[in-house]
Amino acid sequence: MPARIEDVAAAAGVSMKTVSRVFNREPNVRERTRQIVLQVAEELNYRPNPSARSLAGNRSYQVCLMYDNPSSNYVMEIIGGVLDACEGHRYGMMLRPLDYTSEDHVESAREMLAQYRPDGLVLTPPLTDDERLLEVLRDSGIPYASVSAQSHHASMGATLDERCAVAEMMAHVIALGHRRIAHITGHPAHGARAWRLDGYLDGLKQAGIEFDSTLVVEGEFSFESGVAGARQLLDGPSPPTAIFAANDDTACGVICEALERGLAIPGDLSVFGFDDTPMSRHVWPSLTTIRQPSREMGKVAAEQLLRFIREKVPGGIVRIPYELKLRRSTGRAPG
Amino acid sequence: MPARIEDVAAAAGVSMKTVSRVFNREPNVRERTRQIVLQVAEELNYRPNPSARSLAGNRSYQVCLMYDNPSSNYVMEIIGGVLDACEGHRYGMMLRPLDYTSEDHVESAREMLAQYRPDGLVLTPPLTDDERLLEVLRDSGIPYASVSAQSHHASMGATLDERCAVAEMMAHVIALGHRRIAHITGHPAHGARAWRLDGYLDGLKQAGIEFDSTLVVEGEFSFESGVAGARQLLDGPSPPTAIFAANDDTACGVICEALERGLAIPGDLSVFGFDDTPMSRHVWPSLTTIRQPSREMGKVAAEQLLRFIREKVPGGIVRIPYELKLRRSTGRAPG
DNA sequence: CTGTTAGCGCTTTCAT
DNA sequence: ATGAAAGCGCTAACAG
């Protein structure tokens, strides 16, 4: 049987409450007393019982990560970040996959809240933009932090200036001589679709290149939409010399379709994506992309949340820096 | 405030214990009583409090998934499977990433067990083969199930006959006319290294092809080891016409290196991998590989574990079927 | 088949 | 700065 708080209290010659104070880092414990308690606890190999703590404290000491699997890599990075943040706070993490296209996903979220009572939530895109879900969360009074947070949807989280990042990458590609640059957009349910599209438009405008609507085709952040988009663009009357795919999956679809047609990359066509997934280094040619430090963002979001839970100080939205990754899929414009 | 078991008992005109029986699907409750309890609970929107349940029942109602991130996709699949299994049992899942190369990973595991007291564990490779870790688990008395279970390491879990799968794939490639087939092995810490190598040897033997040790080079399940292995093999005096890479990551490295040298795939070189990761469909040319239904395996392993936890019936090791995925990276041998 | 009683190990509240 | 007492909401053990 593991040692209980009572055992530690007895052995240290103090009350249970004092031991509790020490373990919860509460004030009003003499340093000397604290030392004794910690040492005795160590000797007895004491670990607070999480269930008892939760029950008595009326908190679950659990944070819930809700996601709608956009990509495994992305979610695993976020998971890692959230776990990192939880570590230091003696908090656990629970996972809740949600399919935002399903009719009852909001109901399912509500049910989860009722059953498991997490003390807070971390949300990833596109759930961060799901108004019906956010409404339920706000009604429930459970605090949440967003990865990829926008101030009108969340009060805390981590964010990245995707628009600015894309504009910067556009400038780079334009400097390589490209003028006909196409864009395959992201999925409409994601806020990122608009931010990345805006960055594309900004890039054109800043270079004084006129917008050509035939160079923008709809995608959905998938490999398949990259293949389809590339087909549409490359079959057009005057095809682009460069394609900005809204994420790396889409970019891989573009690369496949281009190679399939015998085009050289980047000789005939430059391609760039967004996310810097591991795959972007593992395809041929390696993919120029924009690095989004997802793990860091997950960690920061969770930290904002935990700070709020524990200290009731409203955590804000933290801006995380991006990074351009220039690889082999982009090069000088042909001709 | 949410309804408590006491409220339900009062409203239903029964004792707390009867309500408890109903919610825990225990026997000895008249069907009529059961109905009433369930209806009243529904009306009061009652949800059992997990902490109270754990505390009183001296169980955490949590399963811990331990992994040493071989690949995000793999882990996410397993997570999905374990969550699927937990769903029906009102169990939660906690995550414990472990780095088996770190000196203190066993200690860290022990600490986790002491703090969070999961009722059972699900292990993924290569932790399934980590004798020091397994010893700690057996000492602790906490049951565990393995994904990719071997009977001498685990008493329950899910397994897949990798050896047989590889041999079957070898037969296919040999039927395409290949004789000089190389192998880039997996990481030595994984049991899979040996199983897949054995399958390769079986394949050669069954076709009466003599084993050539210069055609086997060491890898480690990484993209980079694929690149390095391909270099070594293709630079040799009489290079192979086909390469079996121990997993898809490695195979991608092989493909990249081959394309880099201007080789046509599968015209000059056939390549095949193992795992059927999403990437295998998203590279060019698409990759011939062996499908391992990881999610299903995670689910089955967790189910075996949960059955054991709840009913004390020793779960066994369940064999899961594999599937050959013939894609574009393999073709007739040149010449 | 159903109920009663006594905790589980901690935190809360209030007293000192 | 520290402690005593009273629960948190449930299940275990036993009684009927």
PDB file of N, CA, C and O in Angstrom, chain A residues 140-172:
ATOM      1  N   SER A 140     -20.557  26.649 -20.928  1.00  0.00           N
ATOM      2  CA  SER A 140     -20.181  25.731 -19.849  1.00  0.00           C
ATOM      3  C   SER A 140     -19.261  26.407 -18.839  1.00  0.00           C
ATOM      4  O   SER A 140     -19.104  25.926 -17.720  1.00  0.00           O
ATOM      5  N   GLY A 141     -18.654  27.497 -19.245  1.00  0.00           N
ATOM      6  CA  GLY A 141     -17.772  28.194 -18.323  1.00  0.00           C
ATOM      7  C   GLY A 141     -16.388  27.583 -18.206  1.00  0.00           C
ATOM      8  O   GLY A 141     -15.567  28.036 -17.423  1.00  0.00           O
ATOM      9  N   ILE A 142     -16.112  26.538 -18.974  1.00  0.00           N
ATOM     10  CA  ILE A 142     -14.783  25.930 -18.947  1.00  0.00           C
ATOM     11  C   ILE A 142     -13.846  26.738 -19.833  1.00  0.00           C
ATOM     12  O   ILE A 142     -14.165  27.002 -20.989  1.00  0.00           O
ATOM     13  N   PRO A 143     -12.703  27.143 -19.285  1.00  0.00           N
ATOM     14  CA  PRO A 143     -11.799  27.971 -20.085  1.00  0.00           C
ATOM     15  C   PRO A 143     -11.138  27.173 -21.205  1.00  0.00           C
ATOM     16  O   PRO A 143     -10.926  25.974 -21.066  1.00  0.00           O
ATOM     17  N   TYR A 144     -10.822  27.837 -22.289  1.00  0.00           N
ATOM     18  CA  TYR A 144     -10.119  27.153 -23.371  1.00  0.00           C
ATOM     19  C   TYR A 144      -9.076  28.060 -23.991  1.00  0.00           C
ATOM     20  O   TYR A 144      -9.203  29.279 -23.955  1.00  0.00           O
ATOM     21  N   ALA A 145      -8.065  27.420 -24.539  1.00  0.00           N
ATOM     22  CA  ALA A 145      -7.022  28.148 -25.259  1.00  0.00           C
ATOM     23  C   ALA A 145      -6.948  27.578 -26.661  1.00  0.00           C
ATOM     24  O   ALA A 145      -7.205  26.392 -26.869  1.00  0.00           O
ATOM     25  N   SER A 146      -6.625  28.427 -27.616  1.00  0.00           N
ATOM     26  CA  SER A 146      -6.576  27.971 -28.997  1.00  0.00           C
ATOM     27  C   SER A 146      -5.159  27.967 -29.547  1.00  0.00           C
ATOM     28  O   SER A 146      -4.392  28.888 -29.302  1.00  0.00           O
ATOM     29  N   VAL A 147      -4.871  26.907 -30.278  1.00  0.00           N
ATOM     30  CA  VAL A 147      -3.672  26.929 -31.091  1.00  0.00           C
ATOM     31  C   VAL A 147      -4.112  27.581 -32.393  1.00  0.00           C
ATOM     32  O   VAL A 147      -5.153  27.219 -32.932  1.00  0.00           O
ATOM     33  N   SER A 148      -3.307  28.521 -32.842  1.00  0.00           N
ATOM     34  CA  SER A 148      -3.729  29.302 -33.999  1.00  0.00           C
ATOM     35  C   SER A 148      -4.909  30.172 -33.595  1.00  0.00           C
ATOM     36  O   SER A 148      -5.975  30.127 -34.207  1.00  0.00           O
ATOM     37  N   ALA A 149      -4.700  30.921 -32.557  1.00  0.00           N
ATOM     38  CA  ALA A 149      -5.787  31.700 -31.956  1.00  0.00           C
ATOM     39  C   ALA A 149      -6.038  33.000 -32.714  1.00  0.00           C
ATOM     40  O   ALA A 149      -5.122  33.653 -33.176  1.00  0.00           O
ATOM     41  N   GLN A 150      -7.296  33.323 -32.846  1.00  0.00           N
ATOM     42  CA  GLN A 150      -7.661  34.642 -33.342  1.00  0.00           C
ATOM     43  C   GLN A 150      -8.391  35.346 -32.217  1.00  0.00           C
ATOM     44  O   GLN A 150      -9.241  34.756 -31.559  1.00  0.00           O
ATOM     45  N   SER A 151      -8.106  36.616 -32.060  1.00  0.00           N
ATOM     46  CA  SER A 151      -8.620  37.303 -30.881  1.00  0.00           C
ATOM     47  C   SER A 151     -10.143  37.335 -30.805  1.00  0.00           C
ATOM     48  O   SER A 151     -10.710  37.361 -29.732  1.00  0.00           O
ATOM     49  N   HIS A 152     -10.824  37.304 -31.944  1.00  0.00           N
ATOM     50  CA  HIS A 152     -12.286  37.367 -31.841  1.00  0.00           C
ATOM     51  C   HIS A 152     -12.895  36.005 -31.544  1.00  0.00           C
ATOM     52  O   HIS A 152     -14.087  35.886 -31.336  1.00  0.00           O
ATOM     53  N   HIS A 153     -12.081  34.968 -31.525  1.00  0.00           N
ATOM     54  CA  HIS A 153     -12.606  33.644 -31.190  1.00  0.00           C
ATOM     55  C   HIS A 153     -12.115  33.149 -29.833  1.00  0.00           C
ATOM     56  O   HIS A 153     -12.747  32.302 -29.226  1.00  0.00           O
ATOM     57  N   ALA A 154     -10.969  33.623 -29.408  1.00  0.00           N
ATOM     58  CA  ALA A 154     -10.375  33.088 -28.194  1.00  0.00           C
ATOM     59  C   ALA A 154      -9.722  34.203 -27.401  1.00  0.00           C
ATOM     60  O   ALA A 154      -9.316  35.222 -27.953  1.00  0.00           O
ATOM     61  N   SER A 155      -9.625  33.999 -26.113  1.00  0.00           N
ATOM     62  CA  SER A 155      -8.976  35.015 -25.305  1.00  0.00           C
ATOM     63  C   SER A 155      -7.557  34.609 -24.966  1.00  0.00           C
ATOM     64  O   SER A 155      -6.765  35.399 -24.510  1.00  0.00           O
ATOM     65  N   MET A 156      -7.249  33.326 -25.193  1.00  0.00           N
ATOM     66  CA  MET A 156      -5.851  32.937 -25.001  1.00  0.00           C
ATOM     67  C   MET A 156      -5.434  31.866 -25.987  1.00  0.00           C
ATOM     68  O   MET A 156      -6.263  31.192 -26.588  1.00  0.00           O
ATOM     69  N   GLY A 157      -4.122  31.745 -26.135  1.00  0.00           N
ATOM     70  CA  GLY A 157      -3.601  30.771 -27.065  1.00  0.00           C
ATOM     71  C   GLY A 157      -2.321  31.238 -27.713  1.00  0.00           C
ATOM     72  O   GLY A 157      -1.675  32.169 -27.242  1.00  0.00           O
ATOM     73  N   ALA A 158      -1.957  30.528 -28.790  1.00  0.00           N
ATOM     74  CA  ALA A 158      -0.756  30.891 -29.539  1.00  0.00           C
ATOM     75  C   ALA A 158      -1.163  31.150 -30.977  1.00  0.00           C
ATOM     76  O   ALA A 158      -2.082  30.517 -31.494  1.00  0.00           O
ATOM     77  N   THR A 159      -0.512  32.083 -31.608  1.00  0.00           N
ATOM     78  CA  THR A 159      -0.867  32.382 -32.985  1.00  0.00           C
ATOM     79  C   THR A 159       0.389  32.616 -33.805  1.00  0.00           C
ATOM     80  O   THR A 159       1.484  32.781 -33.263  1.00  0.00           O
ATOM     81  N   LEU A 160       0.229  32.572 -35.122  1.00  0.00           N
ATOM     82  CA  LEU A 160       1.361  32.755 -36.024  1.00  0.00           C
ATOM     83  C   LEU A 160       0.867  33.614 -37.172  1.00  0.00           C
ATOM     84  O   LEU A 160      -0.245  33.410 -37.669  1.00  0.00           O
ATOM     85  N   ASP A 161       1.664  34.570 -37.589  1.00  0.00           N
ATOM     86  CA  ASP A 161       1.206  35.480 -38.636  1.00  0.00           C
ATOM     87  C   ASP A 161       1.374  34.830 -40.004  1.00  0.00           C
ATOM     88  O   ASP A 161       2.337  35.063 -40.724  1.00  0.00           O
ATOM     89  N   GLU A 162       0.393  33.997 -40.350  1.00  0.00           N
ATOM     90  CA  GLU A 162       0.491  33.229 -41.587  1.00  0.00           C
ATOM     91  C   GLU A 162       0.475  34.147 -42.802  1.00  0.00           C
ATOM     92  O   GLU A 162       1.177  33.916 -43.789  1.00  0.00           O
ATOM     93  N   ARG A 163      -0.335  35.167 -42.720  1.00  0.00           N
ATOM     94  CA  ARG A 163      -0.460  36.089 -43.844  1.00  0.00           C
ATOM     95  C   ARG A 163       0.894  36.715 -44.184  1.00  0.00           C
ATOM     96  O   ARG A 163       1.330  36.730 -45.331  1.00  0.00           O
ATOM     97  N   CYS A 164       1.530  37.195 -43.150  1.00  0.00           N
ATOM     98  CA  CYS A 164       2.828  37.826 -43.318  1.00  0.00           C
ATOM     99  C   CYS A 164       3.865  36.820 -43.829  1.00  0.00           C
ATOM    100  O   CYS A 164       4.695  37.135 -44.693  1.00  0.00           O
ATOM    101  N   ALA A 165       3.807  35.611 -43.310  1.00  0.00           N
ATOM    102  CA  ALA A 165       4.751  34.573 -43.710  1.00  0.00           C
ATOM    103  C   ALA A 165       4.634  34.278 -45.203  1.00  0.00           C
ATOM    104  O   ALA A 165       5.640  34.187 -45.921  1.00  0.00           O
ATOM    105  N   VAL A 166       3.396  34.137 -45.661  1.00  0.00           N
ATOM    106  CA  VAL A 166       3.186  33.823 -47.072  1.00  0.00           C
ATOM    107  C   VAL A 166       3.657  34.985 -47.948  1.00  0.00           C
ATOM    108  O   VAL A 166       4.319  34.777 -48.980  1.00  0.00           O
ATOM    109  N   ALA A 167       3.350  36.214 -47.529  1.00  0.00           N
ATOM    110  CA  ALA A 167       3.775  37.377 -48.310  1.00  0.00           C
ATOM    111  C   ALA A 167       5.297  37.390 -48.447  1.00  0.00           C
ATOM    112  O   ALA A 167       5.844  37.683 -49.513  1.00  0.00           O
ATOM    113  N   GLU A 168       5.964  37.026 -47.365  1.00  0.00           N
ATOM    114  CA  GLU A 168       7.423  37.021 -47.401  1.00  0.00           C
ATOM    115  C   GLU A 168       7.945  35.947 -48.365  1.00  0.00           C
ATOM    116  O   GLU A 168       8.889  36.186 -49.130  1.00  0.00           O
ATOM    117  N   MET A 169       7.296  34.793 -48.329  1.00  0.00           N
ATOM    118  CA  MET A 169       7.705  33.734 -49.242  1.00  0.00           C
ATOM    119  C   MET A 169       7.422  34.128 -50.695  1.00  0.00           C
ATOM    120  O   MET A 169       8.222  33.835 -51.603  1.00  0.00           O
ATOM    121  N   MET A 170       6.322  34.789 -50.897  1.00  0.00           N
ATOM    122  CA  MET A 170       5.979  35.265 -52.249  1.00  0.00           C
ATOM    123  C   MET A 170       7.072  36.207 -52.752  1.00  0.00           C
ATOM    124  O   MET A 170       7.499  36.113 -53.911  1.00  0.00           O
ATOM    125  N   ALA A 171       7.514  37.082 -51.885  1.00  0.00           N
ATOM    126  CA  ALA A 171       8.562  38.026 -52.294  1.00  0.00           C
ATOM    127  C   ALA A 171       9.809  37.262 -52.736  1.00  0.00           C
ATOM    128  O   ALA A 171      10.454  37.613 -53.734  1.00  0.00           O
ATOM    129  N   HIS A 172      10.122  36.207 -52.004  1.00  0.00           N
ATOM    130  CA  HIS A 172      11.287  35.394 -52.355  1.00  0.00           C
ATOM    131  C   HIS A 172      11.131  34.776 -53.744  1.00  0.00           C
ATOM    132  O   HIS A 172      12.045  34.820 -54.579  1.00  0.00           O
TER     133      HIS A 172
END
